XYZ file of C-alpha atoms in Angstrom:
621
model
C 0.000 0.000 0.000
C 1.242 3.442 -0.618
C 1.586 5.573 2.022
C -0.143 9.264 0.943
C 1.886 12.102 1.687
C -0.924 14.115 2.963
C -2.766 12.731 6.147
C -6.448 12.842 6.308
C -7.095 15.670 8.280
C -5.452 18.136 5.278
C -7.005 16.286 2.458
C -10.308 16.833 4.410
C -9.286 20.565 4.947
C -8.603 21.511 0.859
C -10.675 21.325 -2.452
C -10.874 18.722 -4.517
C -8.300 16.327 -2.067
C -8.707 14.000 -5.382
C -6.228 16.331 -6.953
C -3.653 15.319 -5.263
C -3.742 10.928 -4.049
C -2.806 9.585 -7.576
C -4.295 5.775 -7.889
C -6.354 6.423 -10.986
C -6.971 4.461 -13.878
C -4.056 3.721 -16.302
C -1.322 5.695 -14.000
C 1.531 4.065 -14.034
C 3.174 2.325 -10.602
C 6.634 1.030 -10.962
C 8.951 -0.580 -8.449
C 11.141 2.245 -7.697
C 14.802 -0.901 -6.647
C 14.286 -1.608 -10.466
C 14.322 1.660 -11.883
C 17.918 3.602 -12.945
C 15.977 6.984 -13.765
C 13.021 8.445 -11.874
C 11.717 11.205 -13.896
C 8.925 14.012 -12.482
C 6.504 14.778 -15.459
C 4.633 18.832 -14.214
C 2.266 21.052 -15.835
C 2.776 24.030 -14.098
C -1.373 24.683 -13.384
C -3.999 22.549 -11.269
C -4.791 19.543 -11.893
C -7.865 19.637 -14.068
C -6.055 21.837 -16.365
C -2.991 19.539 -16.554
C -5.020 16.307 -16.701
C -6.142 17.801 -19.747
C -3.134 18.085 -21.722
C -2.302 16.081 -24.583
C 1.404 16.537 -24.720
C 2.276 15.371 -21.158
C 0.344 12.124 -21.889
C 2.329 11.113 -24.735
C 5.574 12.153 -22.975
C 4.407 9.409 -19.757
C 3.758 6.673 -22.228
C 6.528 7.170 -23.780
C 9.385 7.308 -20.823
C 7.273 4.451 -18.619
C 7.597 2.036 -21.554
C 11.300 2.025 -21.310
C 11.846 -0.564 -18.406
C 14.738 1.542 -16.552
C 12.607 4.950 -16.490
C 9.320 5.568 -13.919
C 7.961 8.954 -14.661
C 5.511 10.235 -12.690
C 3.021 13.486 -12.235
C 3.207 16.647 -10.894
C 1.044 19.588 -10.657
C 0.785 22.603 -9.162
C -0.940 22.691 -5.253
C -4.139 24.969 -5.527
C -3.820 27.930 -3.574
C -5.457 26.651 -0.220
C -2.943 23.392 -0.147
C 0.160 25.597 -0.837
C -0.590 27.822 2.182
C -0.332 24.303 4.347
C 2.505 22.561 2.440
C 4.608 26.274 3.700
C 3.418 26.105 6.891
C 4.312 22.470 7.390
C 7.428 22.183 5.758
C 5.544 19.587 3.357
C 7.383 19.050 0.161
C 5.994 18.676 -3.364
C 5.595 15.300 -3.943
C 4.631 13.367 -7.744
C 1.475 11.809 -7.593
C 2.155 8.146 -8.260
C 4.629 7.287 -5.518
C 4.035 10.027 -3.308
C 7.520 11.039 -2.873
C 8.777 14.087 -3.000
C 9.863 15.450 -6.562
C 13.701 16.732 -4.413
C 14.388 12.797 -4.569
C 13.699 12.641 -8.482
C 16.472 12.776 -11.010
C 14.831 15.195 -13.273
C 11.530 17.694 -12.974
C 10.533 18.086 -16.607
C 8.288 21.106 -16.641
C 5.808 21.828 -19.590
C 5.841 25.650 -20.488
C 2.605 26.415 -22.513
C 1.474 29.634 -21.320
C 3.647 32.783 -19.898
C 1.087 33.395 -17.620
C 1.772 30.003 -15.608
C 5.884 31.356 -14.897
C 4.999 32.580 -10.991
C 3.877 29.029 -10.798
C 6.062 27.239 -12.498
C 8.627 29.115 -9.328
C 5.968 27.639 -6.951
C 6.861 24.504 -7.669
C 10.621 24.878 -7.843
C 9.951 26.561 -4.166
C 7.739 23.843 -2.858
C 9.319 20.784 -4.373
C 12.428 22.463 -2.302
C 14.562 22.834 -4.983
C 16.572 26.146 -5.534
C 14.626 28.328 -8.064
C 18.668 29.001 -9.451
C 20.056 26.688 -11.963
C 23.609 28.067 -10.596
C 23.041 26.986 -6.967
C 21.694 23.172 -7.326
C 23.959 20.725 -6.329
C 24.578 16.969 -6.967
C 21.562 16.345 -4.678
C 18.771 18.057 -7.039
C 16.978 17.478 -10.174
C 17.823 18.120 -13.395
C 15.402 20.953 -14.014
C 14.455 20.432 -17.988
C 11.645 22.528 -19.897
C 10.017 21.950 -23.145
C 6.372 23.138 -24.693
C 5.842 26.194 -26.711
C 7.271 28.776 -24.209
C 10.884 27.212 -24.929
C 11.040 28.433 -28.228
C 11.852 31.641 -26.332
C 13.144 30.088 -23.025
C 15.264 33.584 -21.605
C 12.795 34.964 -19.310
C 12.874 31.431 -17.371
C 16.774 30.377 -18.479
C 17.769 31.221 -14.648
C 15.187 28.923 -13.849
C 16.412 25.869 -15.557
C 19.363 23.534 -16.141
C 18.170 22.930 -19.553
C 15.715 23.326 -22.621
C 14.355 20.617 -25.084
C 13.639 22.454 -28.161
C 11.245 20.466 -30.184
C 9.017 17.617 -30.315
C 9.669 15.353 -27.169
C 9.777 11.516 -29.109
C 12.375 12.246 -30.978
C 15.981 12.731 -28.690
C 14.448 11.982 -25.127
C 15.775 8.671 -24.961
C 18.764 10.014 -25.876
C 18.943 12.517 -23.206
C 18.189 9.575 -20.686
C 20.479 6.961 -21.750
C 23.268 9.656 -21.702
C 22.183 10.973 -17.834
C 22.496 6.768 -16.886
C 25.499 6.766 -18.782
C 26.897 9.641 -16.142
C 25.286 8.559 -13.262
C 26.724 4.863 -13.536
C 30.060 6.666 -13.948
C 29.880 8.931 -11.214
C 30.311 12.245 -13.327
C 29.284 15.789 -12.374
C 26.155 17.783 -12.903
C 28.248 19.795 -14.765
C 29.876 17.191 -16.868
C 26.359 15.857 -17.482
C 25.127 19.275 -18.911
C 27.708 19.655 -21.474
C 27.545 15.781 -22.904
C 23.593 17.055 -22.890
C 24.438 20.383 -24.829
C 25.898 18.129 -27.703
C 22.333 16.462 -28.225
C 20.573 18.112 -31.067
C 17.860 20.138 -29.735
C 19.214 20.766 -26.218
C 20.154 24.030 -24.587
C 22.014 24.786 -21.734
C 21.390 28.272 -20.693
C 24.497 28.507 -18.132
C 26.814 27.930 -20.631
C 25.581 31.441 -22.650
C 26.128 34.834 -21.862
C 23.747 38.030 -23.487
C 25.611 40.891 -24.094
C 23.600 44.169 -24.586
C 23.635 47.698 -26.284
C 23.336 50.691 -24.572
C 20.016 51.230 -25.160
C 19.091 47.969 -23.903
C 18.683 45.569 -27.214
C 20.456 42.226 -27.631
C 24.112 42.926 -28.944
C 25.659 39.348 -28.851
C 24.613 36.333 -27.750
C 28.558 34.234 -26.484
C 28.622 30.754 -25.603
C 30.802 30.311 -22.523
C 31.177 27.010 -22.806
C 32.627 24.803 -25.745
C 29.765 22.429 -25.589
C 27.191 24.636 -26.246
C 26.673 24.604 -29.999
C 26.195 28.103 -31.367
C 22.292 27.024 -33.047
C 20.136 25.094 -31.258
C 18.071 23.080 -33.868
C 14.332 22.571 -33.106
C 13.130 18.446 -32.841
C 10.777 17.112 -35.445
C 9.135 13.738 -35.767
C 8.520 13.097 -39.649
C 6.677 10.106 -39.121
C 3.954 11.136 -37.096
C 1.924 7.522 -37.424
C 4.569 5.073 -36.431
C 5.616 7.173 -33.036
C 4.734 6.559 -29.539
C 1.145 7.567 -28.836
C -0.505 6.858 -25.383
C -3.014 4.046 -25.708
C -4.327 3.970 -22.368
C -4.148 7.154 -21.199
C -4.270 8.093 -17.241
C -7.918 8.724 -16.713
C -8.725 11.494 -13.387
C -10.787 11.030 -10.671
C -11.788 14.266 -11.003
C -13.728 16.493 -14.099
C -10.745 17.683 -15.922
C -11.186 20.299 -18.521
C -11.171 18.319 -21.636
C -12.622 14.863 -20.250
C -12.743 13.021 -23.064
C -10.296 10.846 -25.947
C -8.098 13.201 -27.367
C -7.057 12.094 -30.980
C -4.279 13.801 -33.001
C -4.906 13.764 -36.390
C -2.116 16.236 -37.422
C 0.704 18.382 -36.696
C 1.323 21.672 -37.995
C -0.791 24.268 -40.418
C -1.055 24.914 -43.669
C -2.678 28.170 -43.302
C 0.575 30.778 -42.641
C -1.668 33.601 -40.236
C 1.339 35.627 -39.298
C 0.221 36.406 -35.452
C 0.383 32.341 -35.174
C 3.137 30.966 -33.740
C 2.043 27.343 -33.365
C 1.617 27.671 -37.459
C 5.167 28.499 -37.905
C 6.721 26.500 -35.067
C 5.018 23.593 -35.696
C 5.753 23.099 -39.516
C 5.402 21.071 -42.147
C 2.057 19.903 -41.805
C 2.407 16.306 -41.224
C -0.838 13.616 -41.537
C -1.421 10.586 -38.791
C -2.764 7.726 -40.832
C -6.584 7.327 -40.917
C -6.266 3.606 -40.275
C -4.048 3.753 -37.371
C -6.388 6.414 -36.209
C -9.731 4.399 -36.531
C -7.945 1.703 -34.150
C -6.254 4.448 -31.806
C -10.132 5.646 -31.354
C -11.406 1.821 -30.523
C -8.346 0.870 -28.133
C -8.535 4.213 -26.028
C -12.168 4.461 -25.927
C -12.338 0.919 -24.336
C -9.358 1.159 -22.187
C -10.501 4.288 -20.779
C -14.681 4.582 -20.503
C -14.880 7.994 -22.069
C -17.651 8.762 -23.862
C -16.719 11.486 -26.329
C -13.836 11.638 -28.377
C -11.996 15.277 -29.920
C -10.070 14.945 -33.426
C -6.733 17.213 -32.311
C -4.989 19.749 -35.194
C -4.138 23.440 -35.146
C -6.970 23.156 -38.597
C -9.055 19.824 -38.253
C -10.307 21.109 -41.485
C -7.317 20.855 -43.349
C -6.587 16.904 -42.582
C -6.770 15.093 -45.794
C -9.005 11.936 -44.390
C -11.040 14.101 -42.277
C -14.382 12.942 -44.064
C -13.693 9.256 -43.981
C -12.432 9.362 -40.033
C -15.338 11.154 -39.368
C -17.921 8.849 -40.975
C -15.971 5.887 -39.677
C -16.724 7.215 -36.051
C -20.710 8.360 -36.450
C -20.873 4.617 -38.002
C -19.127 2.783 -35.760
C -20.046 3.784 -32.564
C -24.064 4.196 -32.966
C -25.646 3.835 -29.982
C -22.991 4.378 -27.578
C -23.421 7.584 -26.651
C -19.992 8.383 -27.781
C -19.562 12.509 -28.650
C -17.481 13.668 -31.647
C -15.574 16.976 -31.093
C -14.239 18.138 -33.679
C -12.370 21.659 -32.605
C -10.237 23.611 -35.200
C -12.501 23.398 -38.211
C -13.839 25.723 -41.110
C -17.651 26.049 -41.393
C -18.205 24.595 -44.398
C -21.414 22.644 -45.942
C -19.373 18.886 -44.649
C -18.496 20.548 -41.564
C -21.923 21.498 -40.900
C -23.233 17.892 -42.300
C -20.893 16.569 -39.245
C -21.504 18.437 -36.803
C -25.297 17.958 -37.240
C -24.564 14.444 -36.601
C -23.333 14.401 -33.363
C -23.888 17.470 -31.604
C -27.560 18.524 -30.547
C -28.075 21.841 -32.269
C -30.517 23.443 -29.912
C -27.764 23.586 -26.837
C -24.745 23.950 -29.147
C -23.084 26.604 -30.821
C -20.922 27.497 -33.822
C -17.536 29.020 -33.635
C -15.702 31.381 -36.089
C -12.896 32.626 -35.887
C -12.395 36.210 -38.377
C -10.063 37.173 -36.315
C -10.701 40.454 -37.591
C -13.630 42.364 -38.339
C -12.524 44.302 -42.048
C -11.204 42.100 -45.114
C -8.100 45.100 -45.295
C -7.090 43.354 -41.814
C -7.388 39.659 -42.537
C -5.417 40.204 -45.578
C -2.560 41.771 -43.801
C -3.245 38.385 -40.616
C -2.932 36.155 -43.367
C -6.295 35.087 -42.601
C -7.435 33.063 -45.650
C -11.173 33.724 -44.818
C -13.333 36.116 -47.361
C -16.754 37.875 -45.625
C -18.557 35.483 -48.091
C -17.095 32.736 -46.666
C -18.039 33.847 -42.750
C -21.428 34.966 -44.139
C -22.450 31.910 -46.365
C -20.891 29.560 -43.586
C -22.833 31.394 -41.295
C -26.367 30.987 -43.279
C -25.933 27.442 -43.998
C -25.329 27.104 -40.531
C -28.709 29.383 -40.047
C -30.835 26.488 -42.505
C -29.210 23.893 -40.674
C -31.042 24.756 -37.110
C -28.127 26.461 -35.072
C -29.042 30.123 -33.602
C -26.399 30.239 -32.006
C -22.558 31.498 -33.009
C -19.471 32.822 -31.712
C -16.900 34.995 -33.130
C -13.740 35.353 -31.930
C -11.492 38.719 -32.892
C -8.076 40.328 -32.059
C -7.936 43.992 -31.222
C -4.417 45.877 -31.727
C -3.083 44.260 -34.757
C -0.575 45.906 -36.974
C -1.832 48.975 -39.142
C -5.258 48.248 -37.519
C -7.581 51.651 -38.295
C -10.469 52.588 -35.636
C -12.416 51.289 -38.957
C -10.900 47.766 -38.935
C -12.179 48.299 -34.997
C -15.773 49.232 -35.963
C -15.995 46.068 -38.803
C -15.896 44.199 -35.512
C -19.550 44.920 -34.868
C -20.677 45.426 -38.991
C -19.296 41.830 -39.214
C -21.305 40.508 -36.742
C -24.309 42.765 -37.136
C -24.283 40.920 -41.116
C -24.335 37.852 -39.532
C -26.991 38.470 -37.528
C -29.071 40.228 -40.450
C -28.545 36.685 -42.406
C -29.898 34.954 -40.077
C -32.782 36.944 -40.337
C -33.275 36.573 -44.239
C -34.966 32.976 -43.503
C -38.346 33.289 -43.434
C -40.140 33.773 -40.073
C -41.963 30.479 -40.487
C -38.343 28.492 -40.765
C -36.924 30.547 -38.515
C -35.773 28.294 -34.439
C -36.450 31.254 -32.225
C -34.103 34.557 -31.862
C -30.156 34.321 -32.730
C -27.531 35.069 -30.411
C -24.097 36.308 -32.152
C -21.393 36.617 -29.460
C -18.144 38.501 -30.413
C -15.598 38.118 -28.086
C -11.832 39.706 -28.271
C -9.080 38.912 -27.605
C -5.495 41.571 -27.377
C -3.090 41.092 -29.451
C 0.335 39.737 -28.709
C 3.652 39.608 -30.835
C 5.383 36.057 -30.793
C 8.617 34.453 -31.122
C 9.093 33.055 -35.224
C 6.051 34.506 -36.302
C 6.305 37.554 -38.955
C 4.647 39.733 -36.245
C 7.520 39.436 -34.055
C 8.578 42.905 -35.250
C 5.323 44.288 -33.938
C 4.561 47.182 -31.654
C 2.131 46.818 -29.047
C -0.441 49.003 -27.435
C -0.656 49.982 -23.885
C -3.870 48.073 -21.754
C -5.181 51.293 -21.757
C -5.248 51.341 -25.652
C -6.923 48.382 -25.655
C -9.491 49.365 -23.893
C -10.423 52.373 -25.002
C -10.251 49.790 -28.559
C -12.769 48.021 -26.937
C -15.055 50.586 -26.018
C -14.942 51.822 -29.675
C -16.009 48.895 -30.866
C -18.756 48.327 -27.944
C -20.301 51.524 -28.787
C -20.441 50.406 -32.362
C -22.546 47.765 -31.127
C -25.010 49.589 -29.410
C -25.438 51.015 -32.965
C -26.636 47.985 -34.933
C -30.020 47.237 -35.973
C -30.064 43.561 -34.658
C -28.456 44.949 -31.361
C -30.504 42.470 -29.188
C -29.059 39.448 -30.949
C -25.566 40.708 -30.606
C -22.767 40.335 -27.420
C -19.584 41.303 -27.392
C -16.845 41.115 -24.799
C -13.014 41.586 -24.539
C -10.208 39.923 -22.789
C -8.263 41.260 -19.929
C -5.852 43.965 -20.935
C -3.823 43.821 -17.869
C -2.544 40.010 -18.825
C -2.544 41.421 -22.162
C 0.896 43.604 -21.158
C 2.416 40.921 -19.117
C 2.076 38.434 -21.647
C 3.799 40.523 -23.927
C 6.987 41.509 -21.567
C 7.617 37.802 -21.801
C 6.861 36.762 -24.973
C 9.662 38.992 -26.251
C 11.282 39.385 -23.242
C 15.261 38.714 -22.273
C 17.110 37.483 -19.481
C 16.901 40.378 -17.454
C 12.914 39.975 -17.196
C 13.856 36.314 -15.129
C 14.370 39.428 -12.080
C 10.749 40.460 -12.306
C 9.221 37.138 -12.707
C 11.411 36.185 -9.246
C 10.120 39.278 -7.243
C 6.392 39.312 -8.712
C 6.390 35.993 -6.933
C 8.044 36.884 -4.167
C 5.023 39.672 -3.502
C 2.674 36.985 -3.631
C 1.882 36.620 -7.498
C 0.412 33.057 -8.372
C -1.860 31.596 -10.751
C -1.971 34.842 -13.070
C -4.065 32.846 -15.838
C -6.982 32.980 -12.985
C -9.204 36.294 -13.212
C -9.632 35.562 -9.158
C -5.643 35.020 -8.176
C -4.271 37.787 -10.700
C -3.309 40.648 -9.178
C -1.609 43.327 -11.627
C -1.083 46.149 -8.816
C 1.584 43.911 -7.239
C 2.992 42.918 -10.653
C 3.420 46.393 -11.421
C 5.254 46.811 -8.369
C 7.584 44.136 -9.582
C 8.482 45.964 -12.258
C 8.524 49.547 -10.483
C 11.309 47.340 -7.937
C 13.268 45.568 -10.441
C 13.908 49.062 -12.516
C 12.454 47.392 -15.537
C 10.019 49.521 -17.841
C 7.413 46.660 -19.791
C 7.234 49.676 -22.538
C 10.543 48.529 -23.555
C 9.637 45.264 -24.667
C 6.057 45.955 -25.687
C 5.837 49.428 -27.267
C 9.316 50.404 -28.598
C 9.691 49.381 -32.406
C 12.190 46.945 -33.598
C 14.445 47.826 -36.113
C 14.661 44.570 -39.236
C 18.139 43.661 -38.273
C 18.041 43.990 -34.391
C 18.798 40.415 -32.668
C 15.956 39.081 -30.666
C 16.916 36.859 -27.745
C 15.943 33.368 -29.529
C 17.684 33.636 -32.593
C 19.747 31.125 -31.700
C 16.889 28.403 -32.257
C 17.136 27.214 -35.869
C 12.768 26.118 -36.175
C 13.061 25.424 -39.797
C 11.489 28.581 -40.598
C 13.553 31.225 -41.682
C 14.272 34.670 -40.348
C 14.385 35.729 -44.099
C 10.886 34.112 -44.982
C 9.862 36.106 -41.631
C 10.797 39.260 -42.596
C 9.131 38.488 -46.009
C 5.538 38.174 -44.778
C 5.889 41.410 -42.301
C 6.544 43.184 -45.398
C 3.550 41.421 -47.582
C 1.731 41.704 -44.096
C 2.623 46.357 -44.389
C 1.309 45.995 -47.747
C -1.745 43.489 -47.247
C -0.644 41.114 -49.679
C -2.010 37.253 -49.141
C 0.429 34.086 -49.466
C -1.199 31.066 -50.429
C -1.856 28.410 -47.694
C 1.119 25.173 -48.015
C -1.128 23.197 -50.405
C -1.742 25.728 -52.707
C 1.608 26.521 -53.447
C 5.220 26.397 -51.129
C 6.289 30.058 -49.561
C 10.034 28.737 -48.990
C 9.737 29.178 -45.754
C 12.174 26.774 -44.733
C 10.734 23.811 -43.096
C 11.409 21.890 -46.987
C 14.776 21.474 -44.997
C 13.246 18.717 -42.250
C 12.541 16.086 -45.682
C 8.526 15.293 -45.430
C 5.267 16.358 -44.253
C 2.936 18.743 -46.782
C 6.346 20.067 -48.557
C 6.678 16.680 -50.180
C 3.594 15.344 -50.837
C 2.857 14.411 -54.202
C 6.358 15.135 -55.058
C 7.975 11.725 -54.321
């Protein structure tokens, strides 16, 4: 029997104590005498969130099928648990075992949101481990990161020991069988970090030094250390069908966020929208097989008693099969109550067809997502979508029995106009008025449009990355111009709209873009009591602000300065495929509103021709 590492009296003190006791289906339990490398698997957020993520699943299959590995869970303590773990001296612990994560050899920590940074220094805090990569000793983890975040990992590189760059099936084992390799032979931390650095994909922020202007930009970037190579090249798994994919997923006690079968039927996106950066870091486009598929959906669905399963792609549209998968599921699972999600997709007249299929139409509604309210503006996104397209997609949905849509926007885009703003609320307003062309008779009641926005934010490797932003109180006064055009439309009382929070907006931004010297803000936001910033009830942007005002560093510089073509951003030396000159191509197309073709249509050169497969080659070999 395992022995929990909270006693009954706390678990009957917090929230959801099933959070935190492990023991559910499909989690792996491992004898730990047999083991050579104990690996500590977090998402940085609570458990329902984490639970829910598709990446960390694939990552535990993976390592626990290797006989000399046991990777466990970790997540972060809800607010009311972390209060007692301080006050008790109660380490972080992973879920499986129970042990506390100090004891593990590494604490790989998923980075998929900047917002979750505070906690991600919870955990380093609570787990007892020193939030300094410099002052670990022989006794810690290996700290490693990985997810989107790392593709610009300086705001955090104090943080961590190292970075995987990439896709995680492809030099894990790798990294592993080198760390046994040192451990067996008694070498260093140190030692171990530099026969890591040589692994393709790896970084090592300790052994690199950022040298700086006098007005602050990136001047240099040295390597200290003759390991570290001077490009770190982003991991990519060609084969996307015959790689590890978790059959049996761990299935929570708990209502997680997503609670369902999660099935990937792509990587990548043909589509190019230049604020995007999963669309650029995630290239080529590369296909799962729709056979392998069909039995991935009949093993997990029976191994884990979910009844609704989500097709997974940045453009579920876009996947080749997608009308044969699709078909295969309505007909082979009638009467089973099983749910088809299908996420990502364009409204067209098969998507519609689907989604009549297996959703209920008078509790569900549509999504769109414009993006931006005038054509002028999704020409200059990249957005591939025409006003005929939202409109007609919108009216067959109309005929089809939905009353119900959403539209999601960005506010602050490059070269946006207070027009482009207003379009926000003609767009919708049009869609509103279509629904209104069917006659009375064939009509299901009154529509409800809701147009939601969202702030925008430059990224790492996307053609925005040159981008100004605008100051939260900019946005909002953005907001209320387009609210107020709102209040002017004739189908008012079918029409919502609501905006993100501008506040998050700003932070987000700092460390999208931001450099090494932002790691001292992160430290002493959480060190006033910042935590769970993602959560409208834990943010708190007066002591964040105060972070900055202590630290002596201005978030104008990194959000509202403009970058010059040539200056040298602080992840240049990742090598994603993508190049900086293909980049720098589509801001200038973006200036002049010109429109590239999506992948299949025709190639951009963008680069990612150089990883041999995926959408660049098909049909060509």
């Amino acid at each position: 029997m395992r022995k929990l590492a909270l006693d009954d009296e706390i678990l009957m003190k917090i929230e959801k104590p099933a959070r935190y006791i492990g023991g559910e289906v499909n989690s792996v339990m491992k004898d730990k005498e047999n083991i050579d490398v104990r690996f500590a698997m977090c998402f940085p957020d609570v458990y329902e969130i984490g639970m829910s993520h598709l990446g960390i699943q694939i990552l535990y299959d993976m390592f626990n099928r290797r006989e000399d590995v046991w990777c466990e869970r970790v997540y972060s303590p809800w607010t009311d648990l972390d209060k007692i773990m301080r006050e008790e001296q109660i380490p972080l612990f992973a879920l499986e075992s129970q042990e506390p994560v100090k004891n593990f050899d590494f604490l790989g920590i998923t980075i998929q949101f900047e917002m979750c940074y505070t906690n991600i220094l919870q955990v380093l805090e609570l787990s007892q481990i020193p939030l300094h990569s410099t002052e670990r000793t022989e006794e810690d983890p290996i700290v490693i990161g990985g997810g989107p975040c790392a593709y610009n990992p300086e705001p955090l590189a104090d943080f961590f020991d190292l970075f995987y760059i990439g896709e995680g099936e492809t030099v894990y084992d790798e990294l592993l069988d080198t760390y046994k390799k040192c451990k067996s032979e008694g070498k260093s931390r140190k030692e171990f970090l530099e026969m890591a650095a040589g692994i393709e994909g790896i970084y090592v922020p300790q052994f690199y030094a950022p040298e700086y202007n006098e007005d602050g930009t990136l001047k240099a970037f040295h390597r200290i250390n003759e390991h570290a190579p001077a490009k770190v090249r982003k991991q990519v798994v060609m084969d996307v069908t015959d790689t590890t994919y978790p059959m049996k997923p761990v299935v929570p006690y708990i209502k997680a966020t997503q609670d369902r079968v999660v099935l990937e039927i792509q990587r990548g996106c043909i589509r190019g929208c230049r604020f995007c950066q999963a669309g650029m870091i995630y290239r080529p486009v590369r296909e799962r097989n729709v056979e392998t598929l069909k039995e991935y959906a009949r093993t997990m669905l029976d191994s884990t008693g979910h009844e609704e399963i989500s097709l997974s792609s940045l453009s579920s549209s876009d996947y080749s099969q997608l009308e044969e998968l699709v078909n295969f599921l309505i007909e082979e699972f009638p009467g089973k109550g099983i749910n088809i999600s299908l996420p990502s997709l364009r409204i067209d007249a098969f998507s519609l067809d689907v989604m009549s299929k297996v959703q209920d139409i008078r509790k569900s509604s549509l999504t769109f997502a414009p993006e931006a309210g005038s054509q002028r503006m999704r020409n200059v996104i990249n957005k591939g979508l025409t006003e005929d397209d939202i409109i007609n997609g919108a009216g067959e949905a109309f005929e089809g029995g939905w009353t119900k849509v959403k539209l999601y926007f960005m506010l602050g885009l490059p070269g946006e106009t207070e027009e482009d703003m207003k379009e926000i609320a003609h767009l919708s307003e049009r869609v509103a008025r279509r629904y209104y062309e069917i006659p009375k008779e064939e009509r299901h009641g009154k529509c409800q449009i809701t147009a939601s926005s969202s702030f925008f934010v430059p990224k790492p490797f996307t053609p925005f990355q040159w981008a100004q932003m605008c100051t939260a109180e900019e946005y909002i006064e953005r907001a209320h111009i387009v609210r107020h055009e709102f209040q002017e439309q004739l189908n008012r009382k079918s029409l919502k709209y609501n905006w993100h929070e501008a506040d998050l907006t700003v932070l987000e931004g700092v460390f999208a873009r931001g450099d090494r010297k932002t790691a001292k803000v992160l430290e002493e936001a959480y060190r006033l009591g910042c935590l769970y910033d993602s959560w409208s009830e834990s943010f708190n942007n007066e002591l964040w602000m105060q972070a900055f005002e202590n630290t002596g560093i201005d978030p104008a510089f990194y959000n509202l300065r403009k970058r010059e073509m040539g200056e040298l951003f602080p992840w240049d030396f990742i090598d994603i495929g993508v190049t900086r000159k293909f980049l720098e191509r589509e801001w200038n197309r973006a200036m002049n509103g010109e429109v590239t073709p999506n992948c299949r249509q025709q190639c951009s050169g963008c680069g990612a021709a150089q990883f041999g497969g995926g959408v660049c080659y098909e049909g060509k070999n």
